[in-house]
CSV table of C-alpha atoms in Angstrom, one decimal:
chain,number,residue,atom,x,y,z
A,1,MET,CA,1.6,5.2,-19.7
A,2,LYS,CA,2.0,5.4,-16.0
A,3,THR,CA,-0.4,8.3,-15.8
A,4,LEU,CA,-3.1,6.4,-17.8
A,5,LEU,CA,-2.7,3.4,-15.6
A,6,ASN,CA,-2.9,5.5,-12.5
A,7,VAL,CA,-6.1,7.2,-13.6
A,8,ILE,CA,-7.7,3.9,-14.4
A,9,TRP,CA,-6.4,2.5,-11.1
A,10,LEU,CA,-7.8,5.5,-9.2
A,11,VAL,CA,-11.3,5.0,-10.6
A,12,PHE,CA,-11.5,1.2,-10.3
A,13,ALA,CA,-9.5,0.4,-7.2
A,14,GLY,CA,-7.4,3.2,-5.7
A,15,ALA,CA,-10.1,5.4,-4.2
A,16,TRP,CA,-11.8,2.5,-2.4
A,17,LEU,CA,-8.6,1.0,-1.1
A,18,ALA,CA,-7.3,4.4,0.0
A,19,LEU,CA,-10.5,4.9,2.0
A,20,GLY,CA,-9.8,1.7,3.8
A,21,TYR,CA,-6.3,2.8,4.7
A,22,VAL,CA,-7.5,6.2,5.8
A,23,ALA,CA,-10.1,4.5,8.0
A,24,ALA,CA,-7.5,2.3,9.5
A,25,GLY,CA,-5.2,5.3,10.0
A,26,VAL,CA,-8.0,7.3,11.8
A,27,VAL,CA,-8.7,4.4,14.1
A,28,CYS,CA,-5.0,4.0,14.9
A,29,CYS,CA,-4.6,7.7,15.6
A,30,VAL,CA,-7.3,7.6,18.2
A,31,LEU,CA,-5.0,5.8,20.6
A,32,ILE,CA,-1.7,7.4,21.4
A,33,VAL,CA,0.2,4.1,21.3
A,34,THR,CA,-0.8,3.3,17.8
A,35,ILE,CA,-0.1,6.7,16.1
A,36,PRO,CA,2.9,5.2,14.2
A,37,PHE,CA,0.5,2.7,12.7
A,38,GLY,CA,-1.8,5.6,11.7
A,39,ILE,CA,1.0,7.5,10.1
A,40,ALA,CA,2.1,4.4,8.1
A,41,SER,CA,-1.5,3.8,7.1
A,42,PHE,CA,-1.8,7.4,5.7
A,43,ARG,CA,1.5,7.0,3.9
A,44,ILE,CA,0.3,3.9,2.2
A,45,ALA,CA,-3.1,5.4,1.4
A,46,SER,CA,-1.3,8.1,-0.7
A,47,TYR,CA,0.7,5.3,-2.4
A,48,VAL,CA,-2.5,3.3,-3.1
A,49,LEU,CA,-4.1,6.3,-4.8
A,50,TRP,CA,-1.3,6.7,-7.4
A,51,PRO,CA,0.9,3.5,-7.3
A,52,PHE,CA,2.4,3.4,-10.8
A,53,GLY,CA,5.8,5.1,-11.0
A,54,ARG,CA,6.5,4.4,-7.4
A,55,THR,CA,7.7,1.4,-5.4
A,56,ILE,CA,8.1,0.2,-1.9
A,57,VAL,CA,11.5,-0.8,-0.5
A,58,GLU,CA,12.8,-1.8,2.9
A,59,LYS,CA,13.9,1.1,5.0
A,60,PRO,CA,17.6,0.5,6.0
A,61,THR,CA,17.1,1.9,9.4
A,62,ALA,CA,14.2,-0.3,10.4
A,63,GLY,CA,14.8,-2.3,13.5
A,64,ALA,CA,13.2,-4.7,16.0
A,65,LEU,CA,10.5,-2.2,16.9
A,66,SER,CA,9.2,-2.2,13.3
A,67,THR,CA,9.0,-6.0,13.5
A,68,ILE,CA,7.1,-6.0,16.7
A,69,GLY,CA,4.8,-3.3,15.4
A,70,ASN,CA,4.2,-5.2,12.2
A,71,VAL,CA,3.0,-8.2,14.2
A,72,ILE,CA,0.5,-6.0,16.0
A,73,TRP,CA,-0.5,-4.4,12.7
A,74,VAL,CA,-1.3,-7.7,11.1
A,75,LEU,CA,-3.7,-8.6,13.9
A,76,VAL,CA,-5.4,-5.2,14.1
A,77,ALA,CA,-5.7,-4.0,10.5
A,78,GLY,CA,-3.3,-5.7,8.1
A,79,ILE,CA,-5.4,-8.8,7.4
A,80,TRP,CA,-8.5,-6.8,6.6
A,81,LEU,CA,-6.6,-4.5,4.2
A,82,ALA,CA,-5.0,-7.6,2.5
A,83,ILE,CA,-8.5,-9.1,2.1
A,84,GLY,CA,-9.6,-5.8,0.5
A,85,HIS,CA,-6.7,-6.0,-2.0
A,86,VAL,CA,-7.7,-9.6,-2.9
A,87,ALA,CA,-11.4,-8.6,-3.2
A,88,THR,CA,-10.5,-5.8,-5.6
A,89,ALA,CA,-7.9,-7.7,-7.6
A,90,ILE,CA,-10.4,-10.5,-8.6
A,91,PRO,CA,-12.7,-8.3,-10.6
A,92,LEU,CA,-9.8,-6.5,-12.2
A,93,PHE,CA,-8.5,-9.7,-13.6
A,94,VAL,CA,-11.7,-10.2,-15.5
A,95,SER,CA,-10.9,-7.7,-18.2
A,96,ILE,CA,-7.7,-7.5,-20.2
A,97,ILE,CA,-7.0,-3.9,-19.3
A,98,GLY,CA,-7.5,-4.7,-15.7
A,99,ILE,CA,-4.8,-7.4,-15.5
A,100,PRO,CA,-1.9,-5.0,-14.8
A,101,MET,CA,-4.0,-3.4,-12.1
A,102,GLY,CA,-4.9,-6.7,-10.6
A,103,ILE,CA,-1.2,-7.7,-10.5
A,104,ALA,CA,-0.4,-4.3,-8.9
A,105,ASN,CA,-3.1,-5.0,-6.3
A,106,LEU,CA,-1.6,-8.3,-5.4
A,107,LYS,CA,1.8,-6.7,-5.1
A,108,LEU,CA,0.4,-4.3,-2.5
A,109,ILE,CA,-0.6,-7.2,-0.2
A,110,PRO,CA,2.8,-7.5,1.5
A,111,VAL,CA,2.9,-3.9,2.4
A,112,SER,CA,-0.7,-4.0,3.7
A,113,LEU,CA,0.4,-6.8,6.0
A,114,VAL,CA,3.7,-5.3,7.2
A,115,PRO,CA,3.9,-1.5,6.6
A,116,LEU,CA,6.4,-0.5,9.2
A,117,GLY,CA,10.0,-0.4,8.0
A,118,LYS,CA,9.0,0.3,4.4
A,119,GLN,CA,9.7,3.4,2.3
A,120,ILE,CA,8.0,4.6,-0.9
A,121,VAL,CA,10.4,5.8,-3.6
A,122,PRO,CA,10.0,6.8,-7.3
A,123,THR,CA,10.8,4.0,-9.7
A,124,ASP,CA,12.8,6.3,-11.9
A,125,SER,CA,15.3,6.9,-9.1
A,126,PRO,CA,18.6,5.3,-9.9
A,127,PHE,CA,18.8,3.4,-6.6
A,128,ALA,CA,15.1,2.8,-6.1
A,129,ALA,CA,15.5,-0.9,-5.4
A,130,TYR,CA,18.0,0.0,-2.5
A,131,GLY,CA,15.8,2.6,-0.8
A,132,HIS,CA,18.0,5.6,-1.7
């Protein structure tokens, strides 16, 4: 079931959203100071392409620098990526088969706003909710 949802997701939302994250990552990698933002953006782009079967958890080693970086990220790219998630979630909710994908799209909004200090883990991992 996860594979079927991922394929449908890829066609209707994942490819477009991943392009947005890749574009944000390229822009962030142009400046030396924002390379960590670019790396986080590329990491989330891979997650956005194939989200079902994986989840995002808090990284236990994240500190104050992640928080400061997230504030900068929200102002630079986070708000635009969150708007992209909302814009793709609305049409997905129109059809019955799109409802789970619309919900998944809305669940991606927090990580689009604050990506630093997050970790992507498989959901079948026994301690996935704890980041292990």
